């Protein structure tokens, strides 16, 4: 193995030996001096995960999260120096971790945090303005194809994932009740906001994303679906883009 | 507004929590440095803040992830991200480290050391040639903090950096805290290091705080933590450096346990005062 290959192995695996040519400057073995690098790597990457997954950190507690992060970063060291992307494999890793088998929802909380972070860094897009909307004749609205800005994200969960996250970050929030929660993430300006979707919202949003007309999107959501609530939210959250003309 | 050069004044490593205070009253701070890797998203607050800051201040882009000292080739995706950032921002300076951080596709999130040999010299020089060609600009290369040495090293760090600069035409970023940390850790003289450093290549100077630990034999082991004020012996060494370089862009790096703005601005004020003294000495 090359020097840097040995170095890398020894950094990530404390049981593996450090390269023998490392010295303290006076010809003696480097000893714990090597641990400075080992510590920097583990602490730096763990802190990056704590920054990216604050709700998971709160739910697991600091000690358990750090132990889990240590195992994760050895199995999945980051593939790029962009730390805002580090941890995209964390949800699946936590799903499969036997130590977390009593917290089967934790992977979805991590997925929600990934989606929020992606939304935060997404391109800005050009949201539809109230003037743009007013310029569309009412009789033409049904045939209009609005788009969605790039920061919109959707997360589907079999767990009350949004309620669990809220409670993790705010102990005063209500306790999560059993049940599935589907989440729509919108970014009005810079801070992503997660919203609970109700029945019909998902096909409506996905239809808009695919380029359907407003009437087609409403029809996809079911006969009794009233899109007014969601359309208002999308408009207020600067999530719609102007129709292509 | 495009700033072609960093001014020979005090700068700070930019932290988003200080945004409003910097924009309303930067105090002694005349320029800002950002870590390139924090501004590689597609949009949102980080990019918007950087755009606003760059309209008021000269900005230095400081990379921490290119792995210029790596055994493998430079990551073309990462180089493309850097190029994209430098193209739209057109920063006053771009710098990176004499270190490696990626091996075999794994980014280790630390600035790792390399031996100073003919082979590593060629490799680093080739990587710098590639960076300067892709970015279309001259870069600065920063001296590292060392906690250990390599038995196979054939030359001093200052000779290595001088040869790299001569081969590639790159400039150098002299981190005075790193000089003090490395010299203490390896039992060398910081003043000899400064005397041997190719000062005509220096385009920027860094200062930061260190933590104190001990090695296996009870010898001092300084850690380049960037988590506190600059230590007194480093300020003294800075005067020695400025006597050779004259006033130069001088940065306070405080990346961990980030203080409130008045504390960071006061540290930048100390840097500004050191530059003023150096200017007065040069004029005398």
CSV table of N, CA and C in Angstrom, one decimal, chain A residues 148-225:
chain,number,residue,atom,x,y,z
A,148,UNK,N,-42.6,24.4,-10.5
A,148,UNK,CA,-42.2,24.6,-9.1
A,148,UNK,C,-40.7,25.0,-9.1
A,149,UNK,N,-40.4,25.8,-8.1
A,149,UNK,CA,-39.0,26.3,-8.0
A,149,UNK,C,-38.1,25.1,-7.5
A,150,UNK,N,-36.8,25.1,-7.7
A,150,UNK,CA,-35.9,24.0,-7.5
A,150,UNK,C,-35.8,23.6,-6.0
A,151,UNK,N,-36.2,24.5,-5.1
A,151,UNK,CA,-36.1,24.1,-3.6
A,151,UNK,C,-37.2,23.3,-3.1
A,152,UNK,N,-38.2,23.0,-3.9
A,152,UNK,CA,-39.4,22.2,-3.4
A,152,UNK,C,-38.9,20.8,-3.2
A,153,UNK,N,-39.2,20.2,-2.1
A,153,UNK,CA,-38.9,18.8,-1.9
A,153,UNK,C,-40.2,18.1,-1.2
A,154,UNK,N,-40.3,16.8,-1.5
A,154,UNK,CA,-41.4,16.0,-1.0
A,154,UNK,C,-40.8,14.8,-0.2
A,155,UNK,N,-41.3,14.5,0.9
A,155,UNK,CA,-40.8,13.3,1.6
A,155,UNK,C,-42.0,12.5,2.1
A,156,UNK,N,-42.1,11.2,1.7
A,156,UNK,CA,-43.2,10.3,2.2
A,156,UNK,C,-42.7,9.4,3.3
A,157,UNK,N,-43.5,9.3,4.3
A,157,UNK,CA,-43.0,8.4,5.4
A,157,UNK,C,-44.2,7.6,6.0
A,158,UNK,N,-43.9,6.4,6.4
A,158,UNK,CA,-44.9,5.6,7.2
A,158,UNK,C,-45.0,6.0,8.6
A,159,UNK,N,-44.1,7.0,9.0
A,159,UNK,CA,-44.0,7.4,10.4
A,159,UNK,C,-44.4,8.8,10.6
A,160,UNK,N,-44.8,9.2,11.8
A,160,UNK,CA,-45.1,10.7,12.0
A,160,UNK,C,-43.8,11.5,12.0
A,161,UNK,N,-43.1,11.5,10.9
A,161,UNK,CA,-41.7,12.0,10.8
A,161,UNK,C,-41.6,13.5,11.1
A,162,UNK,N,-42.6,14.2,10.7
A,162,UNK,CA,-42.5,15.7,10.9
A,162,UNK,C,-42.8,16.0,12.4
A,163,UNK,N,-43.7,15.3,13.0
A,163,UNK,CA,-44.0,15.5,14.4
A,163,UNK,C,-42.8,15.1,15.3
A,164,UNK,N,-42.2,14.0,14.9
A,164,UNK,CA,-41.0,13.5,15.7
A,164,UNK,C,-39.9,14.6,15.6
A,165,UNK,N,-39.7,15.1,14.4
A,165,UNK,CA,-38.6,16.1,14.2
A,165,UNK,C,-38.9,17.3,15.0
A,166,UNK,N,-40.2,17.8,15.0
A,166,UNK,CA,-40.5,19.0,15.7
A,166,UNK,C,-40.3,18.9,17.2
A,167,UNK,N,-40.7,17.7,17.7
A,167,UNK,CA,-40.6,17.4,19.1
A,167,UNK,C,-39.1,17.3,19.5
A,168,UNK,N,-38.3,16.7,18.6
A,168,UNK,CA,-36.9,16.6,18.9
A,168,UNK,C,-36.2,17.9,19.1
A,169,UNK,N,-36.6,18.9,18.3
A,169,UNK,CA,-35.9,20.2,18.3
A,169,UNK,C,-36.6,21.2,19.2
A,170,UNK,N,-37.8,20.8,19.7
A,170,UNK,CA,-38.5,21.7,20.5
A,170,UNK,C,-39.3,20.9,21.5
A,171,UNK,N,-38.8,20.7,22.7
A,171,UNK,CA,-39.5,19.8,23.7
A,171,UNK,C,-40.9,20.3,24.1
A,172,UNK,N,-41.2,21.6,23.8
A,172,UNK,CA,-42.6,22.1,24.0
A,172,UNK,C,-43.6,21.7,23.0
A,173,UNK,N,-43.1,21.1,21.8
A,173,UNK,CA,-44.0,20.7,20.7
A,173,UNK,C,-44.8,19.5,21.2
A,174,UNK,N,-46.0,19.3,20.6
A,174,UNK,CA,-46.8,18.2,21.0
A,174,UNK,C,-46.1,16.8,20.7
A,175,UNK,N,-46.4,15.8,21.5
A,175,UNK,CA,-45.8,14.5,21.3
A,175,UNK,C,-46.4,13.9,20.0
A,176,UNK,N,-45.5,13.2,19.3
A,176,UNK,CA,-45.9,12.6,18.0
A,176,UNK,C,-47.0,11.6,18.2
A,177,UNK,N,-48.0,11.5,17.4
A,177,UNK,CA,-49.1,10.5,17.5
A,177,UNK,C,-48.8,9.5,16.3
A,178,UNK,N,-49.1,8.2,16.6
A,178,UNK,CA,-48.9,7.2,15.5
A,178,UNK,C,-49.6,7.6,14.2
A,179,UNK,N,-49.0,7.3,13.1
A,179,UNK,CA,-49.6,7.5,11.8
A,179,UNK,C,-48.6,8.0,10.8
A,180,UNK,N,-48.9,7.8,9.6
A,180,UNK,CA,-47.9,8.2,8.5
A,180,UNK,C,-48.0,9.7,8.3
A,181,UNK,N,-46.9,10.4,8.0
A,181,UNK,CA,-46.9,11.8,7.6
A,181,UNK,C,-46.1,12.0,6.3
A,182,UNK,N,-46.8,12.7,5.4
A,182,UNK,CA,-46.1,13.1,4.1
A,182,UNK,C,-45.8,14.5,4.2
A,183,UNK,N,-44.5,14.9,3.8
A,183,UNK,CA,-44.1,16.3,4.1
A,183,UNK,C,-43.7,17.0,2.8
A,184,UNK,N,-44.2,18.2,2.7
A,184,UNK,CA,-43.8,19.1,1.6
A,184,UNK,C,-42.9,20.2,2.1
A,185,UNK,N,-41.7,20.3,1.5
A,185,UNK,CA,-40.8,21.3,2.0
A,185,UNK,C,-40.8,22.5,1.0
A,186,UNK,N,-41.0,23.7,1.5
A,186,UNK,CA,-41.0,24.9,0.7
A,186,UNK,C,-40.0,25.9,1.3
A,187,UNK,N,-39.4,26.7,0.4
A,187,UNK,CA,-38.4,27.7,0.9
A,187,UNK,C,-38.9,29.0,0.4
A,188,UNK,N,-39.6,29.8,1.3
A,188,UNK,CA,-40.1,31.1,0.9
A,188,UNK,C,-39.0,32.0,0.5
A,189,UNK,N,-37.9,32.1,1.2
A,189,UNK,CA,-36.8,32.9,0.8
A,189,UNK,C,-35.5,32.0,1.0
A,190,UNK,N,-35.0,32.0,2.3
A,190,UNK,CA,-33.8,31.2,2.5
A,190,UNK,C,-34.0,30.0,3.4
A,191,UNK,N,-35.0,30.0,4.2
A,191,UNK,CA,-35.2,29.0,5.2
A,191,UNK,C,-36.3,28.0,4.8
A,192,UNK,N,-35.9,26.7,4.6
A,192,UNK,CA,-36.9,25.8,4.2
A,192,UNK,C,-37.9,25.5,5.3
A,193,UNK,N,-39.2,25.4,5.0
A,193,UNK,CA,-40.2,25.1,6.0
A,193,UNK,C,-41.0,23.8,5.6
A,194,UNK,N,-41.0,22.8,6.5
A,194,UNK,CA,-41.7,21.6,6.2
A,194,UNK,C,-43.2,21.8,6.5
A,195,UNK,N,-44.1,21.3,5.6
A,195,UNK,CA,-45.5,21.3,5.8
A,195,UNK,C,-46.1,19.9,5.7
A,196,UNK,N,-47.1,19.6,6.5
A,196,UNK,CA,-47.8,18.3,6.5
A,196,UNK,C,-48.7,18.3,5.3
A,197,UNK,N,-48.6,17.3,4.4
A,197,UNK,CA,-49.5,17.2,3.3
A,197,UNK,C,-50.8,16.4,3.7
A,198,UNK,N,-51.9,16.9,3.1
A,198,UNK,CA,-53.1,16.1,3.4
A,198,UNK,C,-53.5,15.4,2.1
A,199,UNK,N,-54.6,14.6,2.2
A,199,UNK,CA,-54.9,13.7,1.0
A,199,UNK,C,-55.2,14.5,-0.2
A,200,UNK,N,-54.5,14.1,-1.3
A,200,UNK,CA,-54.7,14.8,-2.6
A,200,UNK,C,-53.5,15.7,-2.9
A,201,UNK,N,-52.9,16.2,-1.8
A,201,UNK,CA,-51.8,17.2,-2.0
A,201,UNK,C,-50.6,16.6,-2.9
A,202,UNK,N,-50.3,15.3,-2.5
A,202,UNK,CA,-49.2,14.7,-3.2
A,202,UNK,C,-49.4,14.6,-4.7
A,203,UNK,N,-50.5,13.9,-5.2
A,203,UNK,CA,-50.6,13.9,-6.6
A,203,UNK,C,-50.7,15.2,-7.3
A,204,UNK,N,-51.3,16.2,-6.6
A,204,UNK,CA,-51.4,17.6,-7.1
A,204,UNK,C,-50.0,18.2,-7.3
A,205,UNK,N,-49.2,18.1,-6.3
A,205,UNK,CA,-47.8,18.6,-6.4
A,205,UNK,C,-47.0,17.9,-7.5
A,206,UNK,N,-47.1,16.6,-7.4
A,206,UNK,CA,-46.3,15.8,-8.4
A,206,UNK,C,-46.8,16.1,-9.8
A,207,UNK,N,-48.1,16.3,-10.0
A,207,UNK,CA,-48.5,16.6,-11.4
A,207,UNK,C,-48.0,18.0,-11.8
A,208,UNK,N,-48.0,18.9,-10.9
A,208,UNK,CA,-47.4,20.3,-11.3
A,208,UNK,C,-45.9,20.1,-11.6
A,209,UNK,N,-45.2,19.3,-10.8
A,209,UNK,CA,-43.8,19.1,-11.1
A,209,UNK,C,-43.6,18.5,-12.5
A,210,UNK,N,-44.5,17.6,-12.9
A,210,UNK,CA,-44.4,16.9,-14.2
A,210,UNK,C,-44.8,17.8,-15.3
A,211,UNK,N,-45.4,19.0,-15.0
A,211,UNK,CA,-45.7,19.9,-16.1
A,211,UNK,C,-47.2,19.8,-16.5
A,212,UNK,N,-48.0,19.3,-15.6
A,212,UNK,CA,-49.5,19.2,-15.9
A,212,UNK,C,-50.1,20.6,-15.8
A,213,UNK,N,-51.3,20.8,-16.5
A,213,UNK,CA,-52.0,22.0,-16.3
A,213,UNK,C,-52.7,22.0,-14.9
A,214,UNK,N,-53.1,23.2,-14.4
A,214,UNK,CA,-53.8,23.2,-13.1
A,214,UNK,C,-55.0,22.3,-13.1
A,215,UNK,N,-55.8,22.3,-14.1
A,215,UNK,CA,-57.0,21.4,-14.1
A,215,UNK,C,-56.6,20.0,-14.1
A,216,UNK,N,-55.6,19.6,-14.8
A,216,UNK,CA,-55.1,18.2,-14.8
A,216,UNK,C,-54.6,17.8,-13.4
A,217,UNK,N,-53.8,18.7,-12.8
A,217,UNK,CA,-53.3,18.5,-11.5
A,217,UNK,C,-54.4,18.3,-10.4
A,218,UNK,N,-55.4,19.1,-10.5
A,218,UNK,CA,-56.6,19.0,-9.6
A,218,UNK,C,-57.3,17.7,-9.8
A,219,UNK,N,-57.5,17.4,-11.1
A,219,UNK,CA,-58.2,16.1,-11.4
A,219,UNK,C,-57.5,14.9,-10.8
A,220,UNK,N,-56.1,15.0,-10.9
A,220,UNK,CA,-55.3,13.8,-10.5
A,220,UNK,C,-55.4,13.6,-8.9
A,221,UNK,N,-55.8,14.7,-8.3
A,221,UNK,CA,-55.9,14.6,-6.8
A,221,UNK,C,-57.3,14.1,-6.3
A,222,UNK,N,-58.2,13.8,-7.2
A,222,UNK,CA,-59.5,13.2,-6.8
A,222,UNK,C,-60.6,14.2,-7.0
A,223,UNK,N,-61.9,13.7,-7.1
A,223,UNK,CA,-63.0,14.5,-7.4
A,223,UNK,C,-63.3,15.5,-6.4
A,224,UNK,N,-63.1,15.1,-5.1
A,224,UNK,CA,-63.5,16.0,-4.0
A,224,UNK,C,-62.3,16.9,-3.5
A,225,UNK,N,-61.3,17.0,-4.3
A,225,UNK,CA,-60.1,17.7,-3.9
A,225,UNK,C,-60.2,19.2,-4.2
